[in-house]
Short mmCIF file of C-alpha atoms in Angstrom, two decimals:
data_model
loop_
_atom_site.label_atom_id
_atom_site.label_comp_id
_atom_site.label_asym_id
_atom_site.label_seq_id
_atom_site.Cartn_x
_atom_site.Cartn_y
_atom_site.Cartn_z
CA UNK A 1352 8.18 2.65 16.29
CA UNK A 1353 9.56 1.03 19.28
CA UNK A 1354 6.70 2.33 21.44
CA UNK A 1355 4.22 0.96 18.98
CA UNK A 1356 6.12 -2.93 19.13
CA UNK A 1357 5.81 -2.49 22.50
CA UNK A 1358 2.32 -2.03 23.04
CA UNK A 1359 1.72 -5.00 20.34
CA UNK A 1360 3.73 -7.54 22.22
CA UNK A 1361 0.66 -7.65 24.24
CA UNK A 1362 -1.70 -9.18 21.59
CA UNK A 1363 -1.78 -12.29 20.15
CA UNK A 1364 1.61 -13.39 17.58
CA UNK A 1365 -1.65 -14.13 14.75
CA UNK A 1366 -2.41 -10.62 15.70
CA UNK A 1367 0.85 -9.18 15.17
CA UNK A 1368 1.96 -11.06 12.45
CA UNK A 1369 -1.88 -10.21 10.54
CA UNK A 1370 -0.92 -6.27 11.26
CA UNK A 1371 2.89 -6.21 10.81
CA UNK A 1372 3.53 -8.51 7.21
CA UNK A 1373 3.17 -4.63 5.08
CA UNK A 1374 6.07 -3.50 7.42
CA UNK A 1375 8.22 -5.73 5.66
CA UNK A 1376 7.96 -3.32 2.64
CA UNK A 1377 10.83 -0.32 2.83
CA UNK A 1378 9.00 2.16 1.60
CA UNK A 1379 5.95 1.30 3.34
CA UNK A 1380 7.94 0.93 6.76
CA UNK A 1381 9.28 4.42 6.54
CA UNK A 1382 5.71 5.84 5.99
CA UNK A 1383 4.82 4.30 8.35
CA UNK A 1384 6.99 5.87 10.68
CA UNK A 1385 6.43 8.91 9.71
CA UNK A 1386 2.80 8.96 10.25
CA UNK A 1387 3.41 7.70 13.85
CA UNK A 1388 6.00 10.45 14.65
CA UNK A 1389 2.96 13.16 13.37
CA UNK A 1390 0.53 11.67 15.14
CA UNK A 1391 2.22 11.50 18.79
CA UNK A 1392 2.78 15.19 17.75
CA UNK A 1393 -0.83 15.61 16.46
CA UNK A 1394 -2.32 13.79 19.73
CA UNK A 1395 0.00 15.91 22.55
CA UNK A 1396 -1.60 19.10 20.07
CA UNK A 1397 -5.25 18.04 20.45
CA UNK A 1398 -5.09 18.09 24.35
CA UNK A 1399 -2.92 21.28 24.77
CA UNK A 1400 -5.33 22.90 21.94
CA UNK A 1401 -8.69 21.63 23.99
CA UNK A 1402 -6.73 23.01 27.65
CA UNK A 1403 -6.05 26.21 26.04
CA UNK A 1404 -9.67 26.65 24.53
CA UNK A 1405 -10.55 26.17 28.25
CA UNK A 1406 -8.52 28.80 29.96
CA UNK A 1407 -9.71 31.44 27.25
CA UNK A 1408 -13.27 30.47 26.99
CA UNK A 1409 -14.29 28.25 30.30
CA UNK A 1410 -17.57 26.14 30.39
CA UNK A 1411 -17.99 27.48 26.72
CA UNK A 1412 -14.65 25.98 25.35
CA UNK A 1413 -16.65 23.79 23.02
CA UNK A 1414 -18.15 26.63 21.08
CA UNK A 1415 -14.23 27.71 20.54
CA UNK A 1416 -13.40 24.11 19.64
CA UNK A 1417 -16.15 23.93 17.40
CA UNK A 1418 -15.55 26.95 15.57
CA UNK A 1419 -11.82 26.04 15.50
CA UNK A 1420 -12.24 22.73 14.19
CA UNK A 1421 -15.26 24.04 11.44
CA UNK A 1422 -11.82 26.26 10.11
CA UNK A 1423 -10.17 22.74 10.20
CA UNK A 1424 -13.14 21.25 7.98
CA UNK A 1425 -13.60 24.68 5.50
CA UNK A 1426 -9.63 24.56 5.04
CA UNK A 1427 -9.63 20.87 4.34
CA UNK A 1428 -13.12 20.84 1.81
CA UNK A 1429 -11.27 23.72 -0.01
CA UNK A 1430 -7.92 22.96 -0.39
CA UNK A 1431 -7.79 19.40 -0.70
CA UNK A 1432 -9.32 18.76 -4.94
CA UNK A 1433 -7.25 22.15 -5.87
CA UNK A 1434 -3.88 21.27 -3.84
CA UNK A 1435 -4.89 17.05 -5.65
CA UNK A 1436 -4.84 18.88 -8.78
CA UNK A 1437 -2.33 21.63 -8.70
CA UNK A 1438 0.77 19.10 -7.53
CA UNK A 1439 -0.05 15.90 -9.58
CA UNK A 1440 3.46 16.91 -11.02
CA UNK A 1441 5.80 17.89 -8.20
CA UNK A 1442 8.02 15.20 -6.90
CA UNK A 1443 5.87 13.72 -4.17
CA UNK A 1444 8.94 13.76 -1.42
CA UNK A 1445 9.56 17.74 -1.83
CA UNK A 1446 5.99 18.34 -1.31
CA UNK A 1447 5.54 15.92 1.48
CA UNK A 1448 8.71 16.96 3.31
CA UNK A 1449 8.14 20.82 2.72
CA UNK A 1450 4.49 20.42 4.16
CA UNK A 1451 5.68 18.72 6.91
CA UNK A 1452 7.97 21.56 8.08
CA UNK A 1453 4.87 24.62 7.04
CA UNK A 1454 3.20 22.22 9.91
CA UNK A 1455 6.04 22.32 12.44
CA UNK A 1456 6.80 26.30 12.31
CA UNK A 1457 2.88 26.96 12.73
CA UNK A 1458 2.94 24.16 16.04
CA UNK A 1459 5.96 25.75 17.63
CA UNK A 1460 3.98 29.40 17.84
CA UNK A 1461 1.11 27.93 19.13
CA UNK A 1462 2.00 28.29 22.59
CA UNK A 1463 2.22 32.19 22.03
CA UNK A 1464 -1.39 31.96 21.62
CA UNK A 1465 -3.48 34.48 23.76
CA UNK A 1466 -6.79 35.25 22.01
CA UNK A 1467 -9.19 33.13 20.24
CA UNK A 1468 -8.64 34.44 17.01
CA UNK A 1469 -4.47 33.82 16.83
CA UNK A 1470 -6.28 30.28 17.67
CA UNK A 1471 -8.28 30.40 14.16
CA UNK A 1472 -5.63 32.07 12.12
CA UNK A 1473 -2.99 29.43 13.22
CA UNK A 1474 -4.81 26.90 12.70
CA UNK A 1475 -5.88 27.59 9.86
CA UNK A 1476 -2.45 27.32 8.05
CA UNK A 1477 -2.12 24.28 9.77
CA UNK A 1478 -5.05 22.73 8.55
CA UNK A 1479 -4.51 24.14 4.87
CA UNK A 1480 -0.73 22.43 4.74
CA UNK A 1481 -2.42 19.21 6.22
CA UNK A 1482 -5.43 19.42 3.71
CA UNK A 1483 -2.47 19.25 0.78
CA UNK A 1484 -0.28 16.55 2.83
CA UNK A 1485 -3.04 13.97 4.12
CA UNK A 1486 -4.35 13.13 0.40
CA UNK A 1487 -1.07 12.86 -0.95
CA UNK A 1488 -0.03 10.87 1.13
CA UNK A 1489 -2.82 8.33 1.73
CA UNK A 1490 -3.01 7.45 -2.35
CA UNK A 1491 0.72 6.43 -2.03
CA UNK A 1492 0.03 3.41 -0.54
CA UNK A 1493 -2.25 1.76 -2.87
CA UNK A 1494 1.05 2.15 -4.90
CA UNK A 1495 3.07 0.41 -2.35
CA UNK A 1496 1.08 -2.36 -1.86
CA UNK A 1497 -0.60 -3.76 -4.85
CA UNK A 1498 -1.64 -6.95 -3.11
CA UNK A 1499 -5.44 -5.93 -1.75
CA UNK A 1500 -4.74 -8.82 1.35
CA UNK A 1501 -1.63 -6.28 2.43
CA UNK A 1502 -2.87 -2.96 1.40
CA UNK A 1503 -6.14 -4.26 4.18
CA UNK A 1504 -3.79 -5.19 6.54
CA UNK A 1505 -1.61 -1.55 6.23
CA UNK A 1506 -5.11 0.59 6.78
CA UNK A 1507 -5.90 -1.96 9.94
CA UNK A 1508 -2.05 -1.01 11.29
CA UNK A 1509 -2.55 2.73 10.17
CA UNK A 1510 -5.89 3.03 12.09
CA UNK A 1511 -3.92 0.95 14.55
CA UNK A 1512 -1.12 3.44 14.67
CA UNK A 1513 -3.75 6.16 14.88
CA UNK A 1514 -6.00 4.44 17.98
CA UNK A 1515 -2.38 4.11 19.50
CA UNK A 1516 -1.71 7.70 19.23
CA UNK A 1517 -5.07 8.18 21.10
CA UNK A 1518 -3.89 6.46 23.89
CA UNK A 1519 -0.75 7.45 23.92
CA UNK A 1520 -0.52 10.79 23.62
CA UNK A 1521 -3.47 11.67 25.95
CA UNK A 1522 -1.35 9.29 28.50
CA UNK A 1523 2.01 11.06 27.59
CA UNK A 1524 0.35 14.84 28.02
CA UNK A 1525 -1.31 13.55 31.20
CA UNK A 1526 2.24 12.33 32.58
CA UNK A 1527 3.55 15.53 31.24
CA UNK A 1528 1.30 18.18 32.38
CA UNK A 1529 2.34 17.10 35.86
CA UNK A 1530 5.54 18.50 35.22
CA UNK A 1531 5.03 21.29 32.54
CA UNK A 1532 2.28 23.80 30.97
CA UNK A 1533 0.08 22.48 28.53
CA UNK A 1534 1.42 25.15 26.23
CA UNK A 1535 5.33 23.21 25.79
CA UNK A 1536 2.66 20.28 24.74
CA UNK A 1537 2.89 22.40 21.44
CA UNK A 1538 6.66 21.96 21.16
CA UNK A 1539 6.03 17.68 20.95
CA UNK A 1540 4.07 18.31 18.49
CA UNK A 1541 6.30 20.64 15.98
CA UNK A 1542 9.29 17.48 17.08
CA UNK A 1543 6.42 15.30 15.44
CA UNK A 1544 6.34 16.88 12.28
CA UNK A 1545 10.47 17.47 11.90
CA UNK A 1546 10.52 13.73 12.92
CA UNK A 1547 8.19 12.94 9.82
CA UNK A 1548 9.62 14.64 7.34
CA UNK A 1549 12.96 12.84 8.19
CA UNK A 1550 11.25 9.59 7.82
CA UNK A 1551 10.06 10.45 4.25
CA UNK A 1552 13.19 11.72 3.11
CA UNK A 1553 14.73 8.37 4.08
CA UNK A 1554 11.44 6.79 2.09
CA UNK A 1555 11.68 4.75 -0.90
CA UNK A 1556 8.63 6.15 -3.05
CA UNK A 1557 6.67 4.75 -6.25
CA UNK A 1558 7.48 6.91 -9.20
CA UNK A 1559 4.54 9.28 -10.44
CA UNK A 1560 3.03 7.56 -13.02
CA UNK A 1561 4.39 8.14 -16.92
CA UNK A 1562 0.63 8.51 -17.77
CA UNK A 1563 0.50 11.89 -19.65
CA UNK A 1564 -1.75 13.57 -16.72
CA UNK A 1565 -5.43 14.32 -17.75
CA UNK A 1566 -5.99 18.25 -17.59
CA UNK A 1567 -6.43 20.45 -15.10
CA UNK A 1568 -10.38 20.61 -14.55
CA UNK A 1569 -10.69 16.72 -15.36
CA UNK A 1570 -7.95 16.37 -12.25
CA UNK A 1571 -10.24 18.91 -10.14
CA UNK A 1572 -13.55 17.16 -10.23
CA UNK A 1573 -12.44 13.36 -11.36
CA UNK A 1574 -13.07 12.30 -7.58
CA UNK A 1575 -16.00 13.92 -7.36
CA UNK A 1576 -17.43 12.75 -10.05
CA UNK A 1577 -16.12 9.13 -9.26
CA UNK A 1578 -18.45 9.54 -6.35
CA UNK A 1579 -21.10 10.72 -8.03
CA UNK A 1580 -21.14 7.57 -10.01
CA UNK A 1581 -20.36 4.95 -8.04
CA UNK A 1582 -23.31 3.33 -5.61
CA UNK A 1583 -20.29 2.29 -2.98
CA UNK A 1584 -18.61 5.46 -3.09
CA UNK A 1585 -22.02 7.51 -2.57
CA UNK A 1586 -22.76 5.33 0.19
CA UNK A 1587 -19.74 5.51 2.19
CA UNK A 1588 -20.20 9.12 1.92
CA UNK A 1589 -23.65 8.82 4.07
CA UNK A 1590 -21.60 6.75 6.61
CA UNK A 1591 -19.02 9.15 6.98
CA UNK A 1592 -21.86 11.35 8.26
CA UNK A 1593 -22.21 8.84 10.80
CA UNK A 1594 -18.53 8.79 11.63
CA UNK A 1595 -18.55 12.16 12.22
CA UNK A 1596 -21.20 12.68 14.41
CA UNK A 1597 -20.20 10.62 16.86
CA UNK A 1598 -16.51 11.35 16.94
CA UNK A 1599 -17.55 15.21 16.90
CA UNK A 1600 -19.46 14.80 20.27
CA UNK A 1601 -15.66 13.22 21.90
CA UNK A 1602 -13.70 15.48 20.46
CA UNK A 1603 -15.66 18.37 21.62
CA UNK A 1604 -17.51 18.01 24.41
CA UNK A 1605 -14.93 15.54 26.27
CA UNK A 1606 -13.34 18.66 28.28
CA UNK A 1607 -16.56 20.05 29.19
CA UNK A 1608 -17.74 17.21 30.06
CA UNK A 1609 -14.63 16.43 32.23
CA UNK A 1610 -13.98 19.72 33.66
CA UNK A 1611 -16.97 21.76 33.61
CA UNK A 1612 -19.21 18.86 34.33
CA UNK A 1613 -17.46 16.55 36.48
CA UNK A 1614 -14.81 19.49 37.84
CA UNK A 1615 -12.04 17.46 37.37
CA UNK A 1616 -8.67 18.30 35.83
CA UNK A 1617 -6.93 18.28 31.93
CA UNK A 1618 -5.18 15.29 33.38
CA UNK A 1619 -8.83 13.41 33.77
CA UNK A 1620 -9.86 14.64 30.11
CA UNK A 1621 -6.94 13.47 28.50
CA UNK A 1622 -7.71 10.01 30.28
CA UNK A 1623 -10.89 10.09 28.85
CA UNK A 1624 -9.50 10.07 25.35
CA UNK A 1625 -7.39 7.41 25.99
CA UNK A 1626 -10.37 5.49 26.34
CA UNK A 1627 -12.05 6.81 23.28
CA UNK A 1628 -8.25 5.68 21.53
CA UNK A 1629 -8.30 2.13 23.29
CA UNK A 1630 -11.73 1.39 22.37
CA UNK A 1631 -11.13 2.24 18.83
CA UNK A 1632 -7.58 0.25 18.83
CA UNK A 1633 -9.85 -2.89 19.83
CA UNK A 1634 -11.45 -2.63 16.59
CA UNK A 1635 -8.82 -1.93 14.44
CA UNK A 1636 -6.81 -5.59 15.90
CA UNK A 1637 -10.18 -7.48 15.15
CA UNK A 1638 -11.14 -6.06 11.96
CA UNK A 1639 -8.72 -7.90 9.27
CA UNK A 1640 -10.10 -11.02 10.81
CA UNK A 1641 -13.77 -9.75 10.82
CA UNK A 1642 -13.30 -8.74 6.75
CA UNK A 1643 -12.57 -11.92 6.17
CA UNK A 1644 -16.32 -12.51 7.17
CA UNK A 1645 -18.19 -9.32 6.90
CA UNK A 1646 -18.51 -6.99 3.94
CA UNK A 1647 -17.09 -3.69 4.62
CA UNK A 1648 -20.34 -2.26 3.99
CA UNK A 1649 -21.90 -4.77 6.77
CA UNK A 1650 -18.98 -3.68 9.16
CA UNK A 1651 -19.33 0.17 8.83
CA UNK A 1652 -23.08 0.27 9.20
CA UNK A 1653 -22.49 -1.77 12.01
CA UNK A 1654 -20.19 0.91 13.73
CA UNK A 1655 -22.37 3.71 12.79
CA UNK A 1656 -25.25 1.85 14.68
CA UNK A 1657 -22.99 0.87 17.92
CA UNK A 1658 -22.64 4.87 18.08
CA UNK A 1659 -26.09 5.76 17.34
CA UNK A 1660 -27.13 3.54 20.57
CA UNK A 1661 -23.84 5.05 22.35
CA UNK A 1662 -24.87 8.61 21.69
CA UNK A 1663 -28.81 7.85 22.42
CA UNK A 1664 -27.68 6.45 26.20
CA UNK A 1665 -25.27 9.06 26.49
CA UNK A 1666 -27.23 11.64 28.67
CA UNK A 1667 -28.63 8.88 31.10
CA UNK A 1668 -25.38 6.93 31.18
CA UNK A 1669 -22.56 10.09 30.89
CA UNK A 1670 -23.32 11.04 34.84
CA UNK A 1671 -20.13 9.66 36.08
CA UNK A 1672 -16.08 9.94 35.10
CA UNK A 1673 -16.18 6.46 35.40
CA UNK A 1674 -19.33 6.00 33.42
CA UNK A 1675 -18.02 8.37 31.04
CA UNK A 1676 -15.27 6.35 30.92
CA UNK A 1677 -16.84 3.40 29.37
CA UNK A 1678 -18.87 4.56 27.38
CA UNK A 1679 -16.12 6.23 25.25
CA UNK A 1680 -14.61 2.71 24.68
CA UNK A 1681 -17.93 1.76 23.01
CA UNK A 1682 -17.61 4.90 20.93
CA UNK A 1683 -13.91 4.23 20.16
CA UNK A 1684 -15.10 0.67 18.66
CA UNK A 1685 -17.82 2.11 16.57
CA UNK A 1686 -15.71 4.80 15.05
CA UNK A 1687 -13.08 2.49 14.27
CA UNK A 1688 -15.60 0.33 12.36
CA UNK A 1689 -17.04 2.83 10.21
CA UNK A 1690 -13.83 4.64 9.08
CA UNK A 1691 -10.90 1.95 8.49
CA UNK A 1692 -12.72 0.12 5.88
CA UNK A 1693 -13.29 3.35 3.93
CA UNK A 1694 -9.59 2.98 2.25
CA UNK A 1695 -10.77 -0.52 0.38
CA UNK A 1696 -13.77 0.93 -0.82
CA UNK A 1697 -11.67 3.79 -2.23
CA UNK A 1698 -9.03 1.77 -4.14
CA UNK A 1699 -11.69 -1.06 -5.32
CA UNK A 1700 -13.56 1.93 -6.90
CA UNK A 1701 -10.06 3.85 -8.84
CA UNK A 1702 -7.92 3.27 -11.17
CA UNK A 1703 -3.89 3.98 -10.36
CA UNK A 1704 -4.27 7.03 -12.44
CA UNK A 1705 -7.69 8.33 -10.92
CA UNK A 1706 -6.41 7.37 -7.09
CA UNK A 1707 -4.94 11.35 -6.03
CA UNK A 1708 -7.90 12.64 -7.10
CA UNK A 1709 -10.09 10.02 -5.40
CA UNK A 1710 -8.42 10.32 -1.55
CA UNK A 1711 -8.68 14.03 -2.14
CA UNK A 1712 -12.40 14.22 -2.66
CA UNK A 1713 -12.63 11.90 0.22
CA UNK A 1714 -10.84 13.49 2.52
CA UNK A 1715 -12.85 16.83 1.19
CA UNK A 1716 -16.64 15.15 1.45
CA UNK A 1717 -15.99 13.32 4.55
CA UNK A 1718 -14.74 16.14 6.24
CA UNK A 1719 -17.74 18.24 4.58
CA UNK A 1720 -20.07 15.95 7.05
CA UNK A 1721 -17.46 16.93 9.90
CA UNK A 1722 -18.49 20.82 9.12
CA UNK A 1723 -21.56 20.00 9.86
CA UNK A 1724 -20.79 17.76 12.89
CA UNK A 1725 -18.61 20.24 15.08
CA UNK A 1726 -20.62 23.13 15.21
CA UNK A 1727 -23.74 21.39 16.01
CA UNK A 1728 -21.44 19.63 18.60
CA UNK A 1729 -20.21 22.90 20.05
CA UNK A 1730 -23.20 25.25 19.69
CA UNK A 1731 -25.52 22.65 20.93
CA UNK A 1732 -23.42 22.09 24.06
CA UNK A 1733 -22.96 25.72 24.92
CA UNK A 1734 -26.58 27.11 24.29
CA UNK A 1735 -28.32 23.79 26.02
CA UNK A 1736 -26.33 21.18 27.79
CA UNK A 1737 -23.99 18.49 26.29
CA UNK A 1738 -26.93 16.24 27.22
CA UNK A 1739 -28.86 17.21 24.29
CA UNK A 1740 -25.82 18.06 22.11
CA UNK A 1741 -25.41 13.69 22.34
CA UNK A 1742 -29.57 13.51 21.08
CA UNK A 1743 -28.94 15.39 18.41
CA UNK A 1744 -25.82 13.99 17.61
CA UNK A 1745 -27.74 10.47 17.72
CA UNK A 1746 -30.20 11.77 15.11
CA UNK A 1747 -27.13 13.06 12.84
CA UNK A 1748 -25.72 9.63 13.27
CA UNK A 1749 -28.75 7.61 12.68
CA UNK A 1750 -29.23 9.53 9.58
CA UNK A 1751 -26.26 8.68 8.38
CA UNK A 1752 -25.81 4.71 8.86
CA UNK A 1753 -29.40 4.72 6.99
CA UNK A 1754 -28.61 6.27 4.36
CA UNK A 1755 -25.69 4.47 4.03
CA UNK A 1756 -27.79 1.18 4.24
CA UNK A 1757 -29.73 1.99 1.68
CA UNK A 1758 -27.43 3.67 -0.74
CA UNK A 1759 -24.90 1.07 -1.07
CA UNK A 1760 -25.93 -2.08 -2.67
CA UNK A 1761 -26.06 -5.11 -0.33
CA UNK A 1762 -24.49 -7.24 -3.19
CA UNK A 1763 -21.46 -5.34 -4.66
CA UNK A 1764 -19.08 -7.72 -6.13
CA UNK A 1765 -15.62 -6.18 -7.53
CA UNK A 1766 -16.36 -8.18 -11.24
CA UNK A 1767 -19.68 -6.43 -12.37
CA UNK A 1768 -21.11 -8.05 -15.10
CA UNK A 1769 -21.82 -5.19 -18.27
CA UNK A 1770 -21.92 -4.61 -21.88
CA UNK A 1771 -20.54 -2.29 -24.10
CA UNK A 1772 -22.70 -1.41 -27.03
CA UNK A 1773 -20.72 0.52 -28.99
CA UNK A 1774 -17.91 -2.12 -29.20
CA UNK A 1775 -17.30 -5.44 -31.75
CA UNK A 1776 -17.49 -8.48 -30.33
CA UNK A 1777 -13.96 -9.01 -31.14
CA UNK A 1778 -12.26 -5.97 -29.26
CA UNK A 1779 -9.20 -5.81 -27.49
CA UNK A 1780 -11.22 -4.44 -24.36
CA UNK A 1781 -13.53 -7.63 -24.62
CA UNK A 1782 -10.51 -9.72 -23.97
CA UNK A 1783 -9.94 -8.51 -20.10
CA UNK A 1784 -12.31 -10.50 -17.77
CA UNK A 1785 -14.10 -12.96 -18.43
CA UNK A 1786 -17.24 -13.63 -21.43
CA UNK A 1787 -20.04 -16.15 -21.30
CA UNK A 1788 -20.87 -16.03 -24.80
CA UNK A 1789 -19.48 -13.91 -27.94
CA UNK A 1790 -21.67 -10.72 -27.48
CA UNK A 1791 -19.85 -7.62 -26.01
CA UNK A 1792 -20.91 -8.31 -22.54
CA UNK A 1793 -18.12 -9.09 -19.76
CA UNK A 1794 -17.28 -9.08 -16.46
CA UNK A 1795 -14.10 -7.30 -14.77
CA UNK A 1796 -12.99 -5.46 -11.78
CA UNK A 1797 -15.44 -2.31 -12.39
CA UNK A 1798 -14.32 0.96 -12.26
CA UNK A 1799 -15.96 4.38 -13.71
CA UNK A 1800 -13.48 5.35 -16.36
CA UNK A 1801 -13.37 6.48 -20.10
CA UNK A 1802 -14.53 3.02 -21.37
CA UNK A 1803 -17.10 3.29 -18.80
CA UNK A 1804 -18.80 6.33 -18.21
CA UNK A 1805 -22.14 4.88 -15.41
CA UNK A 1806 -22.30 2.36 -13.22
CA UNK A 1807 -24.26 -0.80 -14.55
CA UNK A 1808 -27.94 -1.85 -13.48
CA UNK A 1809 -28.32 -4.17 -10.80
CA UNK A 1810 -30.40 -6.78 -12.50
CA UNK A 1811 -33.24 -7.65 -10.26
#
């Protein structure tokens, strides 16, 4: 937390105060924490894991990345609904804490690793404890902060937190490595996740709701079928194919790029992350302000077109470290706009009740585009050149912000104005919102539930 002030002092007090006001909450302060302790540990993990793919694999470390991280992506599309489900009941600290420490023992064996496949089987317990945790986690805050002004300004200092962590850790592991083998990296990061779970033991968390939960299969598929229904939802989906795509070609190709390409050392890739992280930190300071003004539809298809034009200059521009160098930054800022917004879409489309189930079929179908997004990044790289791995990756992304585009309505306000024909005029129900005449037609803060089962027609 300390390093984190620190690196704020340097932007503007209206900028601090705008990200800091949810930190005055207890419970939302020690969450806080928590996810910045296991995501220094996460970062140090991400440049040991991409040094280590190098030394087994060489110039073809990107096909082991990308296979490694399409585990990541299978473990996190399959576990996440079922693990949403199967703990709605268990106290929320026990799980939280006890998946923090499954994620610390698997970390602290990593550097033990000496084929390929202890690589996938590793990771994959990893990713399956972090495919239960991440969810969980994530709906919480809604809870914390019921105020949508602060619960904005928590997922702009999360993403914050998280662009931090891409500086900083690439910067600490560079600083490090001059000292150590990557493989003690692995060791920060299990400190991370023991770290963590201290932090939530010491959190203050909402109570599970009294709500007598719905049943089993209605828990499974309630987010997915929120999605299904809801125009926002189903268009942030095709962004998040956008988001992927472009942060697939970093993560993956970065160390080839680097050190097969350029010939220059893990030191020099883990630099070039940083720049990635600082490009996408930029973003995440700017956008509360930029909110304000923009829709978050208007600001994510905006990011998924700044990394469309990023990936399509990427094999003329990529030629140089230095080169290389900026153009991350410009990737960074693009990323960051498509994905922070994503959490107010979420909670403006749930109820309190339906929120677990709709942050775990988010994190499942966004990382569902990812599965798609690393291979393609990996295999493309090794069999051709990363030169056309960041074409194709431009078409992917393209595709993606498009879709989006067109799939979410450009006017989307949170009261949507419908009727309910099977109700009196004079029903409780009719009473929340607000009525221009006596009919049963309203307007509310819309939300697919069991008094409303579609989404109403735009009227033209």
């Amino acid at each position: 937390m300390a390093s984190l002030c620190e690196h704020l002092a340097y932007f503007p007090e209206s900028a601090r105060l705008l990200m800091f006001s949810p930190l005055r909450h207890a419970g939302y302060r020690h969450l806080f924490a928590a996810q910045v302790a296991a995501l220094l540990g996460t970062g140090m993990a991400t440049v040991a894991l991409g040094l280590l793919a190098h030394d087994l694999a060489g110039a073809n470390a990107g096909e082991v990345l990308g296979a490694a991280l399409a585990i990541k992506m299978v473990a996190y599309i399959g576990v996440a609904p079922f693990a949403s489900a199967l703990v709605a009941r268990l106290p929320r600290k026990t799980l939280l804490v006890a998946l923090d420490v499954v994620r610390a023992g698997i970390a602290i064996t990593l550097p033990f690793v000496g084929e390929a496949w202890q690589i996938y089987a590793l990771m994959t317990v990893l990713y399956v404890a972090s495919a239960a945790f991440t969810p969980a986690f994530q709906a919480m805050i809604p809870d914390l902060l019921e105020d949508e002004a602060e619960y904005t300004k928590a997922l702009s200092l999360s993403r914050l937190a998280a662009d931090l962590e891409s500086v900083a850790s690439p910067v600490a592991a560079a600083v490090l490595l001059a000292f150590i083998s990557y493989n003690n990296l692995f060791v920060g990061t299990a400190l991370g996740f023991v770290v963590s779970a201290l932090f939530v033991i010491t959190a203050s968390l909402p109570l599970l709701s009294k709500i007598q939960p719905k049943p089993f299969l209605q828990r499974l598929t309630g987010g997915i079928r929120l999605f299904a229904l809801t125009p926002r939802l189903r268009g942030l989906l095709a962004i998040s194919l956008a988001t992927s795509a472009g942060g697939a070609m970093v993560f993956v190709n970065t160390v080839v790029l680097v050190q097969s390409g350029f010939g220059l050392s893990g030191q020099a890739a883990a630099w070039a992350l940083a720049a990635f992280g600082s490009g996408s930190m930029t973003a995440a300071v700017v956008l509360p302000r930029l909110l304000v003004r923009l829709s978050d539809r208007t600001a994510m298809v905006m990011g998924a077109g700044l990394m469309t034009a990023a990936l399509l200059a990427g094999p003329w521009i990529a030629v140089s470290y230095p080169a290389l160098l900026a153009l991350w930054v410009i990737m960074g800022f693009g990323y960051s706009l498509t994905i922070t917004p994503a959490g107010r879409a979420l909670r403006r489309s749930s109820t309190a009740q339906d929120r677990p189930a709709l942050f775990a079929a988010q994190f499942a179908l966004s990382h569902a585009c990812w599965l798609v997004a690393y291979p393609v990044a990996g295999l493309v790289s090794a069999a051709a050149n990363p030169g056309a791995a960041f074409l194709v990756l431009a078409a992917l992304c393209a595709t993606g912000g498009v879709l989006g585009l067109l799939i979410w309505p450009a006017h989307d306000p949170e009261n949507q104005i419908h009727a309910h024909m099977g109700l009196a005029p004079d029903d409780p129900h009719l009473a929340d919102g607000s009525r221009a005449d006596q009919t049963a037609t309203h307007a509310h803060p819309f939300v697919i539930d069991e008094r409303h089962d579609r989404w109403p027609k735009a009227k033209p």
